[in-house]
Amino acid sequence: MMSGRKYNAPIIALLLLSFRVFAFVSDSSCHRRRTYTSLQLFDNEVVTTTPMQLLTAEKRNEIETLVRQRSEARWDGDYKRADELRDVIDQICVTISLNQLQSAIDLENDLEYKVVTTDLPRSQGGGSTWELQPINNPLFNNAKSEDNVLQLAHAALGMVVSTSERGVDVNEEDLDRLVSSIEARLQTLQKRKAMGTFFPGTAAAGELHGRKAADAAFWLSLAGVNAGDNFIYDELAQVASEELLRFGSNKSCRAKDVLHIVERFAMAGVTGSSVHQLYNVAADCLEVKMMNNTSDSVDDSDDDGIDYNNIIKSLRGDFTFGLHSDRSLLGLWRFSTRQRKQRVFFENAAKHFDGRYGKEATTLHSIHDDKSDKYEWSKLFKDPTRPLVVDVGSGMGVSLLGLATAASEATHEEEIHIDWNECNFIGVDLSRLGIRFARGVSKRWELDNLKFVVDPAEECIERLVSYPGPIKLAMIQFPTPYRYTEDREDVEASVAQGYNAQLPEDSESGCFMVTEKLLHLIQEVLSRKEDGKLLVQSNCEDVAVRMKNMAENRAGFQSVDFTNSVTSLDAVTQRAQRWVANGGDRAIGKSFSSLPLLPMVGRTETEVACSLDGKPVHRCLFVPLD
């Protein structure tokens, strides 16, 4: 009996997968019609009429008569006559007009076909068969390998990286041209899929196999591509769904492979019905794999501790899987912290763009060109009198993206009383790439109360003095820590060995973002506004202690005492162990909160990574002294 259950489980699972995908598409396609620039199609419309079916009876009879006469000539051994008839057949051109097709697919020219005959040997009865083969295929125009979607997306990211490294702004017209090429290419692929019966082989011409569609979506989001009506992201999600239907239930496709695809779309901040369809398909694929692994349930986790049961629930149940889910934020954290691998990836993207288009393809703009109107509050926000939340060193902006979409969600502590729905938000960072990502997602999510600027932190804070409304909260979350070293020789040895070479040299060098001047500026701004507070978070104990001491002793702040304070602390990292061994002050006491101070959707990728890895986060909240 047990062997019977194991034998039938994959079959039942596959039937379940097919039924669920069909039901999802059927239920939702009726109200998800999209308008394309030059292509009108329902989501899953495919032209099923064949060229043979559109032949007139007269034309069909003409061709069949010629083919029959040629077959008879060959049977009789009259090969001269057979060759003459073949020449006549070869001259036949069958034209199918677009009016005959009656399809919403936009093609520029009528379709032309030739008649191709296949002779059967006498052992198979002799005679001949015939079929129509396309002479012209408008779907393959401009289909050079360098124009495929993934390479265009890589070039778009390369453009942004190349200009960012030179400290200049992206020429948006150049980027728009690349985006338009991607849109045109996706429309061509859509046409190929829809016209598969008219052009054999075109539907299978998949340049986005596997997770390539997911990679393209993530790269475009890193480049800050807004893509207007989200056509590009929707189409990429749809392609990914079709790919999972094609190979997602195969044994060669691991559960991790399915998860990586949906994670990339979530990391890109893609939302909407197309990505929800993808999540449903992915959930079904994962369920198939779990049923293949165990005949009883899907509650088991894999060797890496991934709870696929919860992931399936978040993908299908309430669609909580997204940018601010643990898996997505962990993916962003891994991407941003793998310095060497990330650097090589970005260098390759920049080389791809510079090599193909040349650095001169972009118009250079000064980093401060837009300084004059960057902080015109009436242009930035519809209502600049709303309370403002500021994220200093916002990175990729995920914390503000979450808070700007948060309801009045309760937190573990009651020290921060903010109605997030009634706030404006602004994030500042020197990373142009991080700001472009944040801006792109914000625009696609239509968050008009959230803005991001590229500026030094101190200059941004100085501008906040003119903000018309109150400033409720300033946040410094997980600033890039300085290198922890005891002396100069230790610093030089650390750099020589390549350890933490990307970090600021030390806390006093001026390269560390949190300076005494910055904290003074924040204190001055908050003291002029009502009820403003400063939130500071770090995953490095020595950095947290240093920022706390600087805020209290030199910048005019007073720390808030917490009910749920930190009473004990294990030094779980090498840096913390060295700090403790050298007699450093511990991040313990009423000034340090043991619980998160922001809603769950306001977590940064670093906070989630620490939580999943069992590492502490050191949190302080300050109010300005009068």
XYZ file of C-alpha atoms in Angstrom:
626
model
C 0.000 0.000 0.000
C 2.785 2.410 0.861
C 4.524 1.784 -2.440
C 1.257 2.560 -4.219
C 1.005 5.931 -2.507
C 4.555 6.844 -3.445
C 3.971 5.798 -7.027
C 0.812 7.875 -7.409
C 1.933 11.022 -5.555
C 3.782 12.661 -8.497
C 0.869 11.984 -10.845
C -1.658 13.469 -8.442
C 0.602 16.458 -7.839
C 1.026 17.145 -11.548
C -2.732 16.974 -12.089
C -3.159 19.388 -9.185
C -0.581 21.751 -10.707
C -2.322 21.750 -14.104
C -5.741 22.322 -12.556
C -4.613 25.184 -10.315
C -2.762 27.045 -13.047
C -5.736 26.678 -15.413
C -8.160 27.844 -12.751
C -6.029 30.867 -11.859
C -5.660 32.005 -15.459
C -9.352 31.426 -16.203
C -10.539 33.340 -13.163
C -8.341 36.365 -13.689
C -7.831 36.773 -17.430
C -11.320 38.232 -17.936
C -10.403 41.462 -16.181
C -6.676 41.725 -16.886
C -6.572 43.054 -20.403
C -3.561 45.239 -21.034
C -2.989 47.834 -23.674
C 0.303 47.558 -25.509
C 1.851 50.165 -27.729
C 1.476 48.251 -30.996
C 0.236 44.871 -29.847
C -3.235 44.078 -28.514
C -3.501 40.642 -26.900
C -5.282 39.056 -24.005
C -2.773 37.577 -21.559
C -2.925 34.019 -22.857
C -4.298 34.497 -26.386
C -2.628 32.297 -28.990
C -3.546 32.145 -32.664
C -4.676 28.553 -33.251
C -5.729 28.913 -36.908
C -3.221 27.386 -39.337
C -2.270 28.678 -42.811
C -3.824 25.563 -44.369
C -7.187 26.427 -42.843
C -7.164 29.853 -44.486
C -6.583 28.531 -48.017
C -9.508 29.014 -50.373
C -11.055 25.813 -51.743
C -9.944 26.862 -55.232
C -6.289 27.315 -54.214
C -6.258 24.067 -52.231
C -7.701 22.134 -55.193
C -5.118 23.693 -57.517
C -2.218 22.637 -55.307
C -3.574 19.162 -54.609
C -4.153 18.578 -58.367
C -0.571 19.526 -59.210
C 0.849 17.393 -56.398
C -1.290 14.411 -57.468
C -0.256 14.775 -61.114
C 3.398 14.899 -60.110
C 2.986 11.782 -57.937
C 1.387 9.923 -60.867
C 4.211 11.004 -63.194
C 6.802 9.706 -60.756
C 4.910 6.416 -60.334
C 4.821 5.988 -64.119
C 8.538 6.760 -64.377
C 7.937 10.036 -66.283
C 10.479 11.992 -64.264
C 10.766 14.766 -66.868
C 7.064 15.534 -66.442
C 7.436 15.220 -62.655
C 10.260 17.796 -62.674
C 8.193 20.190 -64.815
C 5.308 19.934 -62.371
C 7.669 20.472 -59.446
C 8.886 23.713 -61.083
C 5.263 24.856 -61.382
C 4.621 24.018 -57.721
C 7.763 25.860 -56.669
C 6.473 29.021 -58.330
C 3.273 29.029 -56.279
C 3.151 31.795 -53.682
C 0.276 31.680 -51.227
C -0.522 35.066 -49.705
C -2.541 35.305 -46.509
C -3.761 38.800 -45.820
C -4.025 40.216 -42.349
C -7.779 40.601 -42.926
C -8.017 36.825 -43.314
C -6.090 36.344 -40.102
C -8.537 38.482 -38.108
C -6.060 38.717 -35.268
C -5.171 41.566 -32.966
C -1.509 40.949 -33.735
C 0.056 43.923 -35.440
C 2.138 42.820 -38.457
C 3.303 45.226 -41.134
C 3.064 42.916 -44.179
C 0.846 40.116 -45.462
C 2.166 36.604 -44.873
C 3.634 34.681 -47.810
C 4.111 30.907 -48.048
C 5.606 28.462 -50.526
C 4.449 24.909 -51.203
C 6.904 22.219 -50.107
C 6.364 18.624 -51.228
C 7.661 15.445 -49.625
C 7.892 12.324 -51.770
C 7.095 8.976 -50.189
C 8.997 5.810 -51.258
C 7.127 3.008 -53.013
C 7.562 0.866 -49.882
C 5.268 3.366 -48.120
C 2.721 3.495 -50.932
C 4.351 6.170 -53.070
C 2.641 9.489 -53.618
C 3.527 12.858 -52.134
C 2.463 15.096 -49.265
C 2.637 18.865 -49.179
C 2.691 21.693 -46.669
C 3.046 25.455 -46.546
C 6.269 26.994 -45.319
C 6.740 30.729 -44.687
C 8.752 32.754 -47.181
C 8.832 35.902 -45.086
C 8.845 35.911 -41.291
C 8.332 39.454 -39.976
C 8.843 38.175 -36.445
C 12.550 37.644 -37.019
C 13.310 41.175 -38.217
C 16.146 42.797 -36.240
C 16.621 39.621 -34.241
C 20.371 39.895 -33.794
C 21.807 38.046 -30.852
C 23.028 41.262 -29.282
C 19.452 42.546 -29.161
C 18.099 39.874 -26.835
C 16.278 40.982 -23.702
C 18.832 39.824 -21.148
C 21.734 41.557 -22.877
C 19.728 44.759 -23.286
C 18.878 44.671 -19.574
C 22.567 44.111 -18.791
C 23.480 47.074 -20.992
C 20.898 49.267 -19.199
C 22.409 48.372 -15.836
C 25.872 48.916 -17.299
C 24.890 52.428 -18.370
C 23.815 53.282 -14.837
C 26.928 51.739 -13.269
C 29.242 53.433 -15.778
C 27.821 56.898 -15.150
C 27.564 56.324 -11.396
C 31.252 55.448 -11.173
C 32.073 58.707 -12.966
C 29.892 60.687 -10.544
C 27.466 61.878 -13.211
C 23.758 61.478 -13.871
C 22.361 59.031 -16.358
C 21.177 60.507 -19.628
C 17.560 59.423 -19.381
C 17.014 59.704 -23.135
C 19.766 57.149 -23.756
C 18.309 54.854 -21.125
C 14.816 55.281 -22.579
C 16.108 54.117 -25.950
C 17.426 50.925 -24.386
C 14.135 50.423 -22.556
C 12.216 50.941 -25.798
C 14.387 48.273 -27.430
C 13.524 45.888 -24.609
C 9.809 46.626 -24.988
C 10.004 46.040 -28.749
C 11.899 42.811 -28.217
C 9.352 41.528 -25.711
C 6.558 42.374 -28.120
C 8.367 40.390 -30.815
C 8.650 37.418 -28.478
C 4.961 37.752 -27.654
C 4.119 37.737 -31.345
C 6.268 34.671 -31.911
C 4.455 32.823 -29.178
C 1.058 33.832 -30.489
C 1.939 33.055 -34.136
C 3.539 29.685 -33.489
C 1.085 27.876 -35.795
C 1.921 30.214 -38.696
C 5.677 30.188 -38.226
C 6.826 26.761 -37.011
C 9.712 26.981 -34.579
C 9.227 30.616 -33.631
C 7.266 29.903 -30.470
C 10.098 27.762 -29.140
C 12.740 30.408 -29.832
C 13.251 31.031 -26.123
C 15.949 33.529 -25.276
C 14.567 33.803 -21.732
C 14.853 30.174 -20.675
C 15.308 29.244 -17.035
C 15.668 32.196 -14.711
C 16.800 34.672 -17.385
C 13.516 36.609 -17.221
C 13.968 36.947 -13.455
C 17.563 38.150 -13.885
C 16.450 40.712 -16.474
C 13.750 42.041 -14.133
C 16.226 42.410 -11.254
C 18.873 44.101 -13.401
C 16.328 46.563 -14.762
C 15.136 47.369 -11.252
C 18.742 47.990 -10.163
C 19.026 50.390 -13.098
C 15.944 52.202 -11.787
C 13.881 51.446 -14.881
C 10.338 52.606 -14.242
C 8.939 51.263 -17.560
C 5.827 53.419 -17.469
C 2.845 51.104 -17.300
C 4.981 48.184 -16.023
C 4.680 46.422 -19.385
C 8.255 45.118 -19.230
C 7.995 43.736 -15.703
C 4.573 42.202 -16.383
C 5.806 40.473 -19.532
C 8.939 39.168 -17.825
C 6.808 37.756 -15.010
C 4.549 36.093 -17.557
C 7.531 34.568 -19.373
C 8.846 33.271 -16.034
C 5.446 31.686 -15.333
C 5.531 29.917 -18.690
C 9.073 28.734 -18.009
C 8.067 27.242 -14.658
C 5.168 25.498 -16.352
C 7.643 24.130 -18.894
C 10.360 22.824 -16.561
C 9.387 23.623 -12.953
C 8.074 20.139 -12.167
C 11.072 18.352 -13.708
C 13.455 16.530 -11.380
C 16.338 18.551 -12.808
C 14.724 21.728 -11.457
C 15.383 21.959 -7.723
C 13.107 23.681 -5.238
C 15.863 26.260 -4.796
C 15.770 27.021 -8.519
C 12.050 27.802 -8.337
C 12.609 29.917 -5.246
C 15.420 31.893 -6.876
C 13.112 32.926 -9.718
C 10.361 34.321 -7.498
C 12.917 35.890 -5.161
C 14.414 37.881 -8.029
C 11.027 39.301 -8.969
C 10.288 40.134 -5.343
C 13.723 41.763 -4.928
C 12.917 43.849 -8.014
C 9.766 45.141 -6.316
C 7.506 43.758 -9.048
C 3.829 43.712 -8.072
C 0.505 43.127 -9.800
C -1.518 40.300 -11.302
C 1.270 38.941 -13.538
C 3.656 38.360 -10.646
C 0.804 36.930 -8.550
C 0.226 34.431 -11.334
C 3.946 33.608 -11.214
C 3.763 33.118 -7.444
C 0.832 30.720 -7.854
C 2.700 28.661 -10.445
C 5.832 28.636 -8.258
C 3.820 27.540 -5.232
C 2.374 24.640 -7.225
C 5.836 23.632 -8.474
C 7.184 23.677 -4.916
C 4.232 21.635 -3.728
C 4.942 19.022 -6.401
C 8.538 18.782 -5.228
C 7.540 18.512 -1.588
C 5.064 15.728 -2.440
C 7.824 13.927 -4.302
C 10.073 14.198 -1.255
C 7.473 13.072 1.264
C 4.156 11.345 0.684
C 2.559 12.696 3.831
C 2.982 16.475 3.969
C 4.939 19.500 2.835
C 5.874 20.614 6.341
C 9.480 19.416 6.139
C 12.300 21.863 5.470
C 15.224 21.253 3.188
C 18.848 20.933 4.282
C 19.368 24.725 4.337
C 16.546 25.255 6.791
C 14.174 26.798 4.254
C 10.610 26.230 5.396
C 8.935 25.641 2.056
C 5.576 25.122 3.705
C 5.545 28.746 4.897
C 6.913 29.960 1.576
C 4.148 28.166 -0.324
C 1.616 29.751 2.015
C 3.024 33.241 1.442
C 3.160 32.725 -2.331
C -0.372 31.473 -2.725
C -2.385 32.259 0.386
C -2.293 35.998 0.988
C 0.492 37.084 -1.385
C 2.648 38.294 1.504
C 5.695 37.216 -0.491
C 7.292 40.357 -1.873
C 10.081 42.872 -1.475
C 9.712 43.015 2.316
C 9.534 39.277 2.949
C 12.507 37.692 4.679
C 13.771 35.786 1.644
C 13.786 38.862 -0.599
C 15.492 41.136 1.906
C 18.063 38.445 2.628
C 18.710 38.214 -1.120
C 19.237 41.982 -1.347
C 21.562 41.878 1.643
C 23.634 39.082 0.128
C 23.842 40.909 -3.172
C 24.925 44.202 -1.609
C 27.418 42.746 0.871
C 29.302 40.353 -1.394
C 31.688 43.122 -2.290
C 34.090 41.282 -4.579
C 31.422 39.365 -6.500
C 29.209 42.436 -6.782
C 32.112 44.580 -7.947
C 32.990 42.125 -10.723
C 29.335 41.930 -11.773
C 28.996 45.709 -11.969
C 32.331 46.053 -13.768
C 31.203 43.569 -16.402
C 27.910 45.406 -16.839
C 29.736 48.722 -17.265
C 32.179 47.177 -19.751
C 29.240 45.740 -21.694
C 27.658 49.159 -22.025
C 30.879 51.090 -22.682
C 32.066 48.495 -25.182
C 28.852 48.537 -27.173
C 27.779 52.168 -26.918
C 30.891 53.985 -25.706
C 31.192 56.300 -22.727
C 30.483 59.247 -25.004
C 26.953 57.921 -25.471
C 25.914 59.542 -22.211
C 25.733 63.259 -21.578
C 27.609 64.261 -18.458
C 25.874 66.178 -15.703
C 27.402 67.542 -12.542
C 26.468 65.806 -9.316
C 25.120 69.115 -8.016
C 23.310 70.308 -11.167
C 19.878 69.919 -9.621
C 20.825 71.327 -6.201
C 18.744 74.458 -6.658
C 15.403 72.685 -6.962
C 16.198 69.381 -5.238
C 14.566 70.550 -2.023
C 11.646 72.599 -3.302
C 9.199 70.958 -0.953
C 6.079 72.039 -2.821
C 7.405 70.213 -5.897
C 8.533 67.153 -3.983
C 5.323 66.535 -2.054
C 1.651 67.223 -2.641
C 1.292 68.340 0.964
C 4.619 69.511 2.425
C 2.980 70.283 5.771
C 2.673 66.587 6.569
C 5.031 65.102 9.186
C 8.341 64.055 7.635
C 10.367 60.871 8.204
C 14.028 61.044 7.122
C 16.339 58.091 6.452
C 19.963 59.249 6.463
C 22.048 56.801 4.451
C 18.982 55.084 3.030
C 20.926 52.651 0.819
C 18.472 50.833 -1.457
C 15.547 52.473 0.327
C 13.729 49.328 1.423
C 12.962 50.659 4.903
C 11.231 53.791 3.605
C 9.525 51.823 0.832
C 8.005 49.679 3.554
C 7.062 52.516 5.902
C 5.484 54.501 3.065
C 3.151 51.571 2.387
C 2.560 50.672 6.044
C -0.763 50.981 7.774
C -0.785 52.208 11.354
C 1.005 49.038 12.334
C 1.803 48.559 15.982
C 5.396 48.047 17.096
C 6.790 46.178 20.079
C 7.708 49.434 21.774
C 5.458 52.445 22.254
C 8.176 55.117 22.076
C 7.529 55.827 18.388
C 3.941 57.013 17.835
C 3.587 57.744 14.137
C 0.668 57.412 11.756
C 2.726 56.342 8.740
C -0.206 56.919 6.385
C -0.089 60.636 7.141
C 3.644 61.143 6.606
C 5.998 62.228 3.873
C 9.294 60.341 3.544
C 12.700 61.276 2.203
C 15.824 59.149 1.904
C 19.330 60.425 1.210
C 22.424 58.510 0.156
C 25.556 59.004 -1.906
C 25.018 55.747 -3.792
C 23.471 56.688 -7.117
C 22.766 53.038 -7.837
C 20.936 52.548 -4.550
C 18.908 55.725 -5.052
C 17.968 54.761 -8.621
C 16.701 51.401 -7.404
C 14.655 53.052 -4.663
C 13.245 55.717 -6.984
C 12.306 53.147 -9.607
C 10.367 50.991 -7.164
C 8.743 54.053 -5.603
C 7.503 55.260 -8.986
C 6.189 51.841 -9.956
C 4.368 51.665 -6.628
C 3.030 55.202 -7.207
C 4.239 56.507 -3.840
C 4.001 60.266 -4.267
C 4.779 60.806 -0.570
C 8.236 59.218 -0.860
C 11.337 60.815 -2.401
C 15.011 59.914 -2.620
C 17.942 62.258 -3.244
C 21.640 61.795 -3.962
C 23.499 64.065 -1.571
C 25.954 64.077 1.314
C 24.042 63.460 4.544
C 25.027 66.763 6.131
C 23.870 68.830 3.151
C 20.507 67.113 3.145
C 19.958 67.709 6.869
C 20.835 71.406 6.449
C 18.047 71.682 3.870
C 15.490 70.180 6.234
C 15.372 73.431 8.191
C 13.110 74.851 5.456
C 10.662 71.942 5.497
C 7.213 73.432 6.255
C 5.883 70.579 8.378
C 7.110 68.814 11.510
C 9.931 66.280 11.331
C 8.761 63.296 13.347
C 11.676 60.921 12.912
C 15.235 60.891 11.632
C 16.828 57.493 11.167
C 20.435 56.351 10.873
C 20.233 52.646 10.154
C 23.232 50.379 9.840
C 25.776 52.916 8.535
C 28.746 51.269 6.837
C 31.041 50.600 9.825
C 34.631 51.703 10.001
C 37.379 49.091 10.245
C 37.842 47.824 13.749
C 41.573 48.028 14.475
C 43.609 48.767 17.606
C 46.481 50.688 16.021
C 47.853 52.019 12.735
C 49.913 48.901 12.040
C 46.758 46.842 12.445
C 45.034 49.077 9.895
C 47.810 48.685 7.341
C 48.003 44.928 7.843
C 44.236 44.644 7.438
C 44.268 46.539 4.138
C 47.303 44.638 2.838
C 45.482 41.356 3.368
C 42.337 42.679 1.708
C 40.212 42.490 4.853
C 37.455 45.132 5.002
C 39.317 47.205 2.430
C 36.017 48.774 1.330
C 35.234 50.125 4.830
C 36.067 53.623 6.111
C 39.522 53.605 7.648
C 38.474 54.580 11.187
C 35.826 56.498 13.087
C 37.830 59.739 13.170
C 38.973 59.887 9.527
C 35.876 61.695 8.288
C 34.974 58.844 5.980
C 32.531 57.349 8.485
C 29.120 58.853 7.774
C 28.058 59.532 11.373
C 30.089 62.537 12.444
C 29.660 64.916 15.336
C 28.656 67.611 12.836
C 25.939 65.411 11.333
C 24.447 64.644 14.749
C 24.571 68.343 15.682
C 22.685 69.238 12.489
C 20.040 66.599 13.164
C 19.683 67.855 16.744
C 19.199 71.443 15.556
C 16.562 70.434 13.007
C 14.637 68.222 15.425
C 14.755 70.773 18.244
C 13.035 73.300 15.966
C 10.252 70.840 15.148
C 7.753 69.279 17.517
C 8.252 65.800 18.981
C 11.079 64.840 16.636
C 13.220 61.815 17.517
C 16.387 60.153 16.233
C 16.566 56.383 15.729
C 20.005 54.798 15.478
C 20.619 51.140 14.632
C 23.762 49.120 13.974
C 24.809 45.497 13.844
C 28.280 46.400 15.188
C 28.351 46.833 18.963
C 31.313 49.215 19.032
C 29.737 51.402 16.339
C 26.434 51.529 18.222
C 28.161 52.462 21.486
C 30.238 55.118 19.773
C 27.180 56.717 18.101
C 25.279 56.663 21.412
C 28.121 58.319 23.305
C 28.616 60.929 20.596
C 24.890 61.771 20.492
C 24.603 62.092 24.288
C 27.950 63.682 25.166
C 28.643 65.952 22.188
C 25.500 66.494 20.110
C 22.793 67.499 22.591
C 20.680 64.337 22.636
C 19.172 62.367 25.472
C 18.539 58.644 25.050
C 15.107 57.138 25.671
C 14.781 54.389 28.285
C 13.075 51.183 27.168
C 10.923 48.786 29.133
C 12.191 45.937 26.972
C 15.840 46.825 27.292
C 18.942 44.730 26.672
C 20.023 43.055 29.923
C 22.617 40.649 28.581
C 24.496 40.233 25.333
C 26.623 37.535 23.756
C 29.559 38.566 21.600
C 28.800 36.376 18.599
C 30.975 38.069 15.967
C 34.758 38.348 15.831
C 34.489 42.133 15.882
C 32.333 42.073 19.029
C 34.692 39.599 20.703
C 37.664 41.855 20.020
C 35.690 44.835 21.324
C 34.836 43.030 24.564
C 38.375 41.669 24.960
C 39.739 45.228 24.738
C 37.381 46.429 27.477
C 34.873 48.237 25.283
C 31.579 49.408 26.734
C 28.711 46.978 26.140
C 25.468 47.838 24.335
C 23.518 46.905 27.453
C 21.117 48.887 29.589
C 17.903 50.854 29.409
C 19.125 52.886 26.420
C 19.221 49.831 24.160
C 15.983 48.227 23.008
C 15.834 44.452 22.766
C 12.891 44.646 20.350
C 12.435 46.286 16.924
C 11.271 49.902 17.020
C 9.788 50.032 13.512
C 6.940 48.058 11.917
C 7.898 44.787 10.238
C 7.680 46.347 6.768
C 10.173 49.001 7.851
C 12.995 46.520 8.405
C 16.175 46.931 6.401
C 17.857 44.064 4.604
C 20.668 44.135 7.198
C 18.243 43.802 10.100
C 16.575 40.780 8.497
C 19.950 39.158 7.785
C 20.980 39.618 11.433
C 17.684 38.210 12.672
C 17.922 35.112 10.487
C 21.566 34.595 11.460
C 20.938 34.998 15.195
C 23.069 38.130 15.485
C 22.051 41.088 17.669
C 20.891 44.475 16.420
C 21.747 47.425 18.672
C 18.979 50.051 18.776
C 18.819 53.463 20.470
C 16.240 56.251 20.341
C 17.062 59.868 21.174
C 15.217 63.123 21.806
C 16.908 66.518 21.448
C 17.622 68.419 24.646
C 16.167 71.896 24.924
